[in-house]
């Protein structure tokens, strides 16, 4: 499996929820393809440098990677941290809008001449929950949830946007799911991960959930104290194998 | 974790100094979540903002919990002192 593609990366405009034109970051391997696609859902801190680095990593691995800017409506052109603050102050991203934006990103990739028609999603933290949400809402070929909280247990009631637990949506999962978690995480807890596993098993879904000892939340975040290299390296290997199986 | 906890406080007759100088503040978001800059996994964050002036009209702080608590006590003490002077 070749995994060192030359690439190009650029900012593009895609059609998101409600027909809105939103900004997105597109990193894609050079050449005719065909290539699988990955919609990378950014975390709550925003459409930031780290997220774009991850997109380029997937392009380097041979996937068309597209990151919709979920905060484009609240703060077009703003710096990622200011945009995240503006979105939080306005209540965050509603679930319905997220699904519409991811649907638009999936359709954008599938319409590219270099696409093989297969598209998956991945997200970290709040993006992990949203990757799961997309996978139970629209047809996908694969989905990865990296330590997404509030899948089994709903966010606290004081959060302005209503976000229900997604556990009872497990039956609607449209694609294989890979979940990567840390044993020391509190959101989600290992008990919540076990509960999710039971529910997916009960509905006969195809899934792999792994939880790493000695790791907590955000163990992929190389610029944060939470970074755990052993978990991150193994996690990327699992993501690579998972995407190769379902997106190539 | 993304805690999602967010308390919003409306502000009147308040100002902050941002990248373009002083501006009137309309609200503050208070939350415990990932910082952008502080070297910690989570911090107590406050965004003093004025959305009418755009997303960059923001004064942001990311505080570790002991610092945030000390600051909160200092603010409360300052308020009590002000009351004793004005009542």
mmCIF file of C-alpha atoms in Angstrom:
data_model
loop_
_atom_site.group_PDB
_atom_site.id
_atom_site.type_symbol
_atom_site.label_atom_id
_atom_site.label_comp_id
_atom_site.label_asym_id
_atom_site.label_seq_id
_atom_site.Cartn_x
_atom_site.Cartn_y
_atom_site.Cartn_z
ATOM 1 C CA UNK A 1 0.000 0.000 0.000
ATOM 2 C CA UNK A 2 1.499 3.288 -1.122
ATOM 3 C CA UNK A 3 1.232 5.870 1.595
ATOM 4 C CA UNK A 4 3.417 8.762 0.583
ATOM 5 C CA UNK A 5 1.482 10.731 -1.983
ATOM 6 C CA UNK A 6 2.399 14.175 -3.195
ATOM 7 C CA UNK A 7 -0.512 16.503 -2.577
ATOM 8 C CA UNK A 8 -1.994 19.910 -2.920
ATOM 9 C CA UNK A 9 -3.988 21.755 -0.288
ATOM 10 C CA UNK A 10 -6.214 24.789 -0.623
ATOM 11 C CA UNK A 11 -9.250 26.605 0.689
ATOM 12 C CA UNK A 12 -12.414 25.963 -1.295
ATOM 13 C CA UNK A 13 -16.113 26.755 -1.052
ATOM 14 C CA UNK A 14 -18.660 23.979 -0.657
ATOM 15 C CA UNK A 15 -22.422 23.904 -0.347
ATOM 16 C CA UNK A 16 -23.403 23.078 3.191
ATOM 17 C CA UNK A 17 -26.633 22.795 5.123
ATOM 18 C CA UNK A 18 -29.570 24.771 3.803
ATOM 19 C CA UNK A 19 -27.688 25.466 0.580
ATOM 20 C CA UNK A 20 -25.283 27.796 2.403
ATOM 21 C CA UNK A 21 -21.896 28.398 0.819
ATOM 22 C CA UNK A 22 -19.247 27.658 3.442
ATOM 23 C CA UNK A 23 -15.485 27.619 3.541
ATOM 24 C CA UNK A 24 -13.651 24.285 3.576
ATOM 25 C CA UNK A 25 -10.061 23.079 3.509
ATOM 26 C CA UNK A 26 -9.299 20.535 0.803
ATOM 27 C CA UNK A 27 -6.119 18.447 0.843
ATOM 28 C CA UNK A 28 -5.853 15.899 -1.943
ATOM 29 C CA UNK A 29 -3.291 13.573 -3.433
ATOM 30 C CA UNK A 30 -1.946 14.441 -6.859
ATOM 31 C CA UNK A 31 -2.724 12.166 -9.762
ATOM 32 C CA UNK A 32 -5.828 10.783 -11.393
ATOM 33 C CA UNK A 33 -6.875 8.493 -8.588
ATOM 34 C CA UNK A 34 -9.350 7.173 -7.976
ATOM 35 C CA UNK A 35 -9.051 8.040 -4.297
ATOM 36 C CA UNK A 36 -11.207 7.449 -1.274
ATOM 37 C CA UNK A 37 -12.456 10.480 0.598
ATOM 38 C CA UNK A 38 -12.421 11.581 4.221
ATOM 39 C CA UNK A 39 -14.513 14.356 5.737
ATOM 40 C CA UNK A 40 -12.572 15.573 8.750
ATOM 41 C CA UNK A 41 -14.847 17.251 11.293
ATOM 42 C CA UNK A 42 -12.931 19.816 13.318
ATOM 43 C CA UNK A 43 -13.041 19.877 17.102
ATOM 44 C CA UNK A 44 -14.713 22.543 19.220
ATOM 45 C CA UNK A 45 -11.596 24.783 19.263
ATOM 46 C CA UNK A 46 -12.226 25.239 15.595
ATOM 47 C CA UNK A 47 -10.998 25.022 12.058
ATOM 48 C CA UNK A 48 -7.426 25.343 13.195
ATOM 49 C CA UNK A 49 -3.865 24.582 12.186
ATOM 50 C CA UNK A 50 -3.827 21.165 13.861
ATOM 51 C CA UNK A 51 -6.965 20.076 12.036
ATOM 52 C CA UNK A 52 -5.492 21.154 8.700
ATOM 53 C CA UNK A 53 -2.301 19.238 9.517
ATOM 54 C CA UNK A 54 -4.363 16.102 10.045
ATOM 55 C CA UNK A 55 -6.120 16.695 6.714
ATOM 56 C CA UNK A 56 -2.757 16.876 4.961
ATOM 57 C CA UNK A 57 -1.732 13.652 6.683
ATOM 58 C CA UNK A 58 -4.705 11.863 5.125
ATOM 59 C CA UNK A 59 -3.922 13.357 1.708
ATOM 60 C CA UNK A 60 -0.375 12.113 2.087
ATOM 61 C CA UNK A 61 -1.867 8.677 2.733
ATOM 62 C CA UNK A 62 -3.797 8.877 -0.533
ATOM 63 C CA UNK A 63 -7.210 10.194 0.520
ATOM 64 C CA UNK A 64 -9.115 13.284 -0.544
ATOM 65 C CA UNK A 65 -9.528 15.077 2.793
ATOM 66 C CA UNK A 66 -12.085 17.835 3.213
ATOM 67 C CA UNK A 67 -12.638 19.924 6.355
ATOM 68 C CA UNK A 68 -15.794 22.050 6.385
ATOM 69 C CA UNK A 69 -15.465 25.192 8.496
ATOM 70 C CA UNK A 70 -18.395 24.627 10.840
ATOM 71 C CA UNK A 71 -18.079 28.183 12.181
ATOM 72 C CA UNK A 72 -18.017 29.927 8.815
ATOM 73 C CA UNK A 73 -21.510 31.336 9.248
ATOM 74 C CA UNK A 74 -20.799 32.878 12.666
ATOM 75 C CA UNK A 75 -17.347 34.214 11.856
ATOM 76 C CA UNK A 76 -16.302 34.237 8.198
ATOM 77 C CA UNK A 77 -12.628 34.993 7.829
ATOM 78 C CA UNK A 78 -11.980 35.163 11.564
ATOM 79 C CA UNK A 79 -9.043 33.488 13.262
ATOM 80 C CA UNK A 80 -9.964 29.966 14.449
ATOM 81 C CA UNK A 81 -9.980 30.823 18.153
ATOM 82 C CA UNK A 82 -12.092 33.949 17.667
ATOM 83 C CA UNK A 83 -14.483 31.960 15.480
ATOM 84 C CA UNK A 84 -14.753 29.223 18.098
ATOM 85 C CA UNK A 85 -15.518 31.810 20.776
ATOM 86 C CA UNK A 86 -18.149 33.455 18.578
ATOM 87 C CA UNK A 87 -19.796 30.110 17.837
ATOM 88 C CA UNK A 88 -19.784 29.122 21.509
ATOM 89 C CA UNK A 89 -21.326 32.442 22.513
ATOM 90 C CA UNK A 90 -24.092 31.873 19.980
ATOM 91 C CA UNK A 91 -24.795 28.394 21.254
ATOM 92 C CA UNK A 92 -22.571 26.138 19.188
ATOM 93 C CA UNK A 93 -23.345 24.093 16.091
ATOM 94 C CA UNK A 94 -26.838 22.565 16.015
ATOM 95 C CA UNK A 95 -26.899 18.847 15.172
ATOM 96 C CA UNK A 96 -29.148 19.327 12.133
ATOM 97 C CA UNK A 97 -26.796 21.902 10.636
ATOM 98 C CA UNK A 98 -23.788 19.678 11.253
ATOM 99 C CA UNK A 99 -25.413 16.828 9.393
ATOM 100 C CA UNK A 100 -26.233 19.137 6.486
ATOM 101 C CA UNK A 101 -22.681 20.452 6.314
ATOM 102 C CA UNK A 102 -21.169 16.960 6.393
ATOM 103 C CA UNK A 103 -23.638 15.817 3.737
ATOM 104 C CA UNK A 104 -22.507 18.716 1.563
ATOM 105 C CA UNK A 105 -18.848 17.816 2.111
ATOM 106 C CA UNK A 106 -19.493 14.160 1.234
ATOM 107 C CA UNK A 107 -21.298 15.172 -1.951
ATOM 108 C CA UNK A 108 -18.491 17.571 -2.833
ATOM 109 C CA UNK A 109 -15.934 14.751 -2.644
ATOM 110 C CA UNK A 110 -18.100 12.263 -4.533
ATOM 111 C CA UNK A 111 -18.487 14.786 -7.353
ATOM 112 C CA UNK A 112 -14.723 15.100 -7.822
ATOM 113 C CA UNK A 113 -13.349 13.285 -10.852
ATOM 114 C CA UNK A 114 -10.598 11.756 -8.736
ATOM 115 C CA UNK A 115 -13.033 10.265 -6.215
ATOM 116 C CA UNK A 116 -13.670 6.538 -6.082
ATOM 117 C CA UNK A 117 -17.097 7.304 -4.631
ATOM 118 C CA UNK A 118 -16.270 6.059 -1.135
ATOM 119 C CA UNK A 119 -16.288 8.592 1.680
ATOM 120 C CA UNK A 120 -15.812 8.287 5.417
ATOM 121 C CA UNK A 121 -15.819 10.705 8.325
ATOM 122 C CA UNK A 122 -13.478 11.252 11.240
ATOM 123 C CA UNK A 123 -13.517 13.676 14.133
ATOM 124 C CA UNK A 124 -11.875 14.235 17.476
ATOM 125 C CA UNK A 125 -13.482 15.331 20.731
ATOM 126 C CA UNK A 126 -16.749 17.128 19.828
ATOM 127 C CA UNK A 127 -15.930 16.166 16.240
ATOM 128 C CA UNK A 128 -15.890 12.536 17.328
ATOM 129 C CA UNK A 129 -19.471 12.838 18.477
ATOM 130 C CA UNK A 130 -20.331 14.597 15.243
ATOM 131 C CA UNK A 131 -18.645 11.872 13.180
ATOM 132 C CA UNK A 132 -20.892 9.366 14.931
ATOM 133 C CA UNK A 133 -23.883 11.653 14.391
ATOM 134 C CA UNK A 134 -23.132 11.856 10.663
ATOM 135 C CA UNK A 135 -22.736 8.085 10.466
ATOM 136 C CA UNK A 136 -26.205 7.484 11.910
ATOM 137 C CA UNK A 137 -27.743 10.202 9.726
ATOM 138 C CA UNK A 138 -26.410 9.879 6.177
ATOM 139 C CA UNK A 139 -25.052 7.018 4.037
ATOM 140 C CA UNK A 140 -21.289 6.672 4.563
ATOM 141 C CA UNK A 141 -18.637 4.047 3.887
ATOM 142 C CA UNK A 142 -16.722 4.375 7.179
ATOM 143 C CA UNK A 143 -16.676 6.537 10.293
ATOM 144 C CA UNK A 144 -14.088 7.130 13.007
ATOM 145 C CA UNK A 145 -14.948 8.549 16.414
ATOM 146 C CA UNK A 146 -11.879 9.683 18.357
ATOM 147 C CA UNK A 147 -12.866 10.183 21.985
ATOM 148 C CA UNK A 148 -16.149 11.851 21.217
ATOM 149 C CA UNK A 149 -18.064 12.684 24.385
ATOM 150 C CA UNK A 150 -21.808 13.071 24.674
ATOM 151 C CA UNK A 151 -22.591 10.089 22.451
ATOM 152 C CA UNK A 152 -23.918 7.950 25.287
ATOM 153 C CA UNK A 153 -24.661 10.751 27.760
ATOM 154 C CA UNK A 154 -26.126 14.053 26.609
ATOM 155 C CA UNK A 155 -24.154 17.290 27.161
ATOM 156 C CA UNK A 156 -25.049 19.296 30.267
ATOM 157 C CA UNK A 157 -28.376 21.075 30.250
ATOM 158 C CA UNK A 158 -26.794 24.528 30.421
ATOM 159 C CA UNK A 159 -25.331 24.152 26.933
ATOM 160 C CA UNK A 160 -27.430 26.466 24.791
ATOM 161 C CA UNK A 161 -27.945 24.064 21.899
ATOM 162 C CA UNK A 162 -29.995 20.958 22.570
ATOM 163 C CA UNK A 163 -27.844 17.895 21.919
ATOM 164 C CA UNK A 164 -29.460 14.639 22.858
ATOM 165 C CA UNK A 165 -27.675 11.395 23.607
ATOM 166 C CA UNK A 166 -27.053 9.502 20.388
ATOM 167 C CA UNK A 167 -27.097 6.044 21.936
ATOM 168 C CA UNK A 168 -30.558 5.169 20.665
ATOM 169 C CA UNK A 169 -29.452 6.171 17.173
ATOM 170 C CA UNK A 170 -26.909 3.303 17.143
ATOM 171 C CA UNK A 171 -29.398 1.165 15.275
ATOM 172 C CA UNK A 172 -29.222 3.652 12.373
ATOM 173 C CA UNK A 173 -25.461 3.355 11.855
ATOM 174 C CA UNK A 174 -24.917 3.277 8.084
ATOM 175 C CA UNK A 175 -21.283 2.104 7.949
ATOM 176 C CA UNK A 176 -18.478 0.392 9.848
ATOM 177 C CA UNK A 177 -17.334 2.376 12.893
ATOM 178 C CA UNK A 178 -13.888 2.672 14.473
ATOM 179 C CA UNK A 179 -13.768 4.227 17.933
ATOM 180 C CA UNK A 180 -10.538 5.226 19.690
ATOM 181 C CA UNK A 181 -10.615 6.195 23.351
ATOM 182 C CA UNK A 182 -8.431 6.640 26.439
ATOM 183 C CA UNK A 183 -8.934 4.669 29.626
ATOM 184 C CA UNK A 184 -8.359 7.801 31.691
ATOM 185 C CA UNK A 185 -10.918 9.903 29.848
ATOM 186 C CA UNK A 186 -13.902 11.234 31.761
ATOM 187 C CA UNK A 187 -15.864 12.317 28.709
ATOM 188 C CA UNK A 188 -16.495 9.654 27.531
ATOM 189 C CA UNK A 189 -15.752 7.351 30.447
ATOM 190 C CA UNK A 190 -14.724 3.713 29.869
ATOM 191 C CA UNK A 191 -18.191 2.781 31.136
ATOM 192 C CA UNK A 192 -19.788 4.879 28.409
ATOM 193 C CA UNK A 193 -17.552 3.257 25.792
ATOM 194 C CA UNK A 194 -18.611 -0.161 27.085
ATOM 195 C CA UNK A 195 -22.250 0.892 26.913
ATOM 196 C CA UNK A 196 -21.814 2.019 23.310
ATOM 197 C CA UNK A 197 -20.164 -1.289 22.459
ATOM 198 C CA UNK A 198 -23.085 -3.214 23.937
ATOM 199 C CA UNK A 199 -25.583 -1.183 21.964
ATOM 200 C CA UNK A 200 -23.727 -1.597 18.664
ATOM 201 C CA UNK A 201 -23.369 -5.313 19.330
ATOM 202 C CA UNK A 202 -27.072 -5.578 20.069
ATOM 203 C CA UNK A 203 -27.900 -4.118 16.669
ATOM 204 C CA UNK A 204 -25.406 -6.299 14.814
ATOM 205 C CA UNK A 205 -23.290 -3.372 13.622
ATOM 206 C CA UNK A 206 -19.729 -3.644 12.270
ATOM 207 C CA UNK A 207 -17.459 -1.802 14.683
ATOM 208 C CA UNK A 208 -14.101 -1.755 16.475
ATOM 209 C CA UNK A 209 -13.675 0.157 19.721
ATOM 210 C CA UNK A 210 -10.228 0.451 21.318
ATOM 211 C CA UNK A 211 -9.337 2.148 24.573
ATOM 212 C CA UNK A 212 -5.725 2.847 25.490
ATOM 213 C CA UNK A 213 -4.314 2.466 29.002
ATOM 214 C CA UNK A 214 -2.329 5.446 30.189
ATOM 215 C CA UNK A 215 -4.149 7.792 27.820
ATOM 216 C CA UNK A 216 -6.924 10.233 28.470
ATOM 217 C CA UNK A 217 -8.752 12.640 26.233
ATOM 218 C CA UNK A 218 -7.068 14.175 23.163
ATOM 219 C CA UNK A 219 -4.134 11.775 23.027
ATOM 220 C CA UNK A 220 -3.680 12.567 19.318
ATOM 221 C CA UNK A 221 -3.097 16.272 20.045
ATOM 222 C CA UNK A 222 0.671 16.535 19.573
ATOM 223 C CA UNK A 223 0.718 20.170 20.733
ATOM 224 C CA UNK A 224 -1.057 19.512 24.029
ATOM 225 C CA UNK A 225 0.024 17.954 27.354
ATOM 226 C CA UNK A 226 -2.526 15.204 26.732
ATOM 227 C CA UNK A 227 -0.464 13.800 23.832
ATOM 228 C CA UNK A 228 0.363 10.114 24.274
ATOM 229 C CA UNK A 229 2.692 8.997 21.495
ATOM 230 C CA UNK A 230 2.168 5.245 21.903
ATOM 231 C CA UNK A 231 -1.611 5.590 21.709
ATOM 232 C CA UNK A 232 -1.409 8.107 18.865
ATOM 233 C CA UNK A 233 0.960 5.984 16.764
ATOM 234 C CA UNK A 234 -1.144 2.875 17.266
ATOM 235 C CA UNK A 235 -4.308 4.879 16.683
ATOM 236 C CA UNK A 236 -3.064 6.192 13.353
ATOM 237 C CA UNK A 237 -2.153 2.657 12.318
ATOM 238 C CA UNK A 238 -5.654 1.476 13.139
ATOM 239 C CA UNK A 239 -7.194 4.398 11.250
ATOM 240 C CA UNK A 240 -4.954 3.633 8.275
ATOM 241 C CA UNK A 241 -5.988 -0.017 8.204
ATOM 242 C CA UNK A 242 -9.655 0.873 8.688
ATOM 243 C CA UNK A 243 -9.718 3.427 5.886
ATOM 244 C CA UNK A 244 -7.738 1.109 3.597
ATOM 245 C CA UNK A 245 -10.320 -1.628 4.154
ATOM 246 C CA UNK A 246 -13.417 0.481 3.594
ATOM 247 C CA UNK A 247 -12.415 3.473 1.473
ATOM 248 C CA UNK A 248 -9.981 2.178 -1.123
ATOM 249 C CA UNK B 1 -13.000 16.374 27.089
ATOM 250 C CA UNK B 2 -15.124 19.044 25.571
ATOM 251 C CA UNK B 3 -17.221 19.890 28.601
ATOM 252 C CA UNK B 4 -19.836 21.906 26.679
ATOM 253 C CA UNK B 5 -20.516 23.797 29.948
ATOM 254 C CA UNK B 6 -20.921 27.466 29.110
ATOM 255 C CA UNK B 7 -22.202 30.277 31.321
ATOM 256 C CA UNK B 8 -23.026 33.527 29.588
ATOM 257 C CA UNK B 9 -23.101 36.842 31.444
ATOM 258 C CA UNK B 10 -24.597 39.983 29.915
ATOM 259 C CA UNK B 11 -22.496 43.084 30.527
ATOM 260 C CA UNK B 12 -23.440 46.748 30.688
ATOM 261 C CA UNK B 13 -21.214 49.833 30.958
ATOM 262 C CA UNK B 14 -18.160 47.609 30.559
ATOM 263 C CA UNK B 15 -15.183 47.861 28.259
ATOM 264 C CA UNK B 16 -12.245 45.750 27.201
ATOM 265 C CA UNK B 17 -9.072 46.371 25.259
ATOM 266 C CA UNK B 18 -8.592 44.150 22.228
ATOM 267 C CA UNK B 19 -6.230 44.114 19.246
ATOM 268 C CA UNK B 20 -7.796 47.323 17.879
ATOM 269 C CA UNK B 21 -8.004 49.194 21.171
ATOM 270 C CA UNK B 22 -10.833 49.719 23.603
ATOM 271 C CA UNK B 23 -14.358 48.625 22.796
ATOM 272 C CA UNK B 24 -17.635 48.226 24.698
ATOM 273 C CA UNK B 25 -18.290 44.693 26.014
ATOM 274 C CA UNK B 26 -21.708 43.123 25.638
ATOM 275 C CA UNK B 27 -21.232 39.683 27.192
ATOM 276 C CA UNK B 28 -18.814 37.213 28.719
ATOM 277 C CA UNK B 29 -18.700 33.463 28.080
ATOM 278 C CA UNK B 30 -17.299 31.455 30.992
ATOM 279 C CA UNK B 31 -16.392 27.818 30.445
ATOM 280 C CA UNK B 32 -14.003 25.062 31.482
ATOM 281 C CA UNK B 33 -12.620 23.520 28.326
ATOM 282 C CA UNK B 34 -9.584 23.147 26.098
ATOM 283 C CA UNK B 35 -7.320 26.193 25.995
ATOM 284 C CA UNK B 36 -5.807 27.503 22.782
ATOM 285 C CA UNK B 37 -2.556 28.681 24.349
ATOM 286 C CA UNK B 38 -2.210 27.852 28.052
ATOM 287 C CA UNK B 39 -0.075 24.742 28.727
ATOM 288 C CA UNK B 40 -2.825 22.653 30.290
ATOM 289 C CA UNK B 41 -5.366 20.157 29.060
ATOM 290 C CA UNK B 42 -8.262 22.228 30.395
ATOM 291 C CA UNK B 43 -8.526 25.746 31.727
ATOM 292 C CA UNK B 44 -11.184 28.093 33.018
ATOM 293 C CA UNK B 45 -11.724 30.364 30.047
ATOM 294 C CA UNK B 46 -13.441 33.710 29.796
ATOM 295 C CA UNK B 47 -14.231 35.437 26.518
ATOM 296 C CA UNK B 48 -15.258 39.076 26.887
ATOM 297 C CA UNK B 49 -16.910 39.864 23.582
ATOM 298 C CA UNK B 50 -19.007 42.212 21.528
ATOM 299 C CA UNK B 51 -20.461 40.289 18.547
ATOM 300 C CA UNK B 52 -21.658 43.513 16.919
ATOM 301 C CA UNK B 53 -18.009 44.490 16.509
ATOM 302 C CA UNK B 54 -17.073 41.131 14.947
ATOM 303 C CA UNK B 55 -15.367 37.941 16.194
ATOM 304 C CA UNK B 56 -12.023 39.681 16.756
ATOM 305 C CA UNK B 57 -13.586 42.098 19.263
ATOM 306 C CA UNK B 58 -12.640 39.761 22.065
ATOM 307 C CA UNK B 59 -10.567 39.793 25.209
ATOM 308 C CA UNK B 60 -9.779 36.196 26.114
ATOM 309 C CA UNK B 61 -8.150 34.645 29.150
ATOM 310 C CA UNK B 62 -7.288 31.009 29.876
ATOM 311 C CA UNK B 63 -6.669 30.385 33.585
ATOM 312 C CA UNK B 64 -5.662 27.305 35.510
ATOM 313 C CA UNK B 65 -8.168 26.483 38.209
ATOM 314 C CA UNK B 66 -6.262 27.833 41.259
ATOM 315 C CA UNK B 67 -5.599 31.064 39.372
ATOM 316 C CA UNK B 68 -9.229 31.326 38.331
ATOM 317 C CA UNK B 69 -10.375 30.750 41.887
ATOM 318 C CA UNK B 70 -7.956 33.306 43.279
ATOM 319 C CA UNK B 71 -9.144 35.796 40.675
ATOM 320 C CA UNK B 72 -12.791 35.108 41.498
ATOM 321 C CA UNK B 73 -12.146 35.704 45.190
ATOM 322 C CA UNK B 74 -10.255 38.876 44.413
ATOM 323 C CA UNK B 75 -13.149 40.148 42.294
ATOM 324 C CA UNK B 76 -15.655 39.332 45.033
ATOM 325 C CA UNK B 77 -13.459 41.011 47.640
ATOM 326 C CA UNK B 78 -13.195 44.062 45.420
ATOM 327 C CA UNK B 79 -16.967 44.188 45.077
ATOM 328 C CA UNK B 80 -17.468 43.920 48.827
ATOM 329 C CA UNK B 81 -14.975 46.723 49.383
ATOM 330 C CA UNK B 82 -16.748 48.866 46.803
ATOM 331 C CA UNK B 83 -20.088 48.271 48.516
ATOM 332 C CA UNK B 84 -18.674 49.343 51.856
ATOM 333 C CA UNK B 85 -17.406 52.541 50.287
ATOM 334 C CA UNK B 86 -20.611 53.401 48.467
ATOM 335 C CA UNK B 87 -23.315 52.340 50.918
#
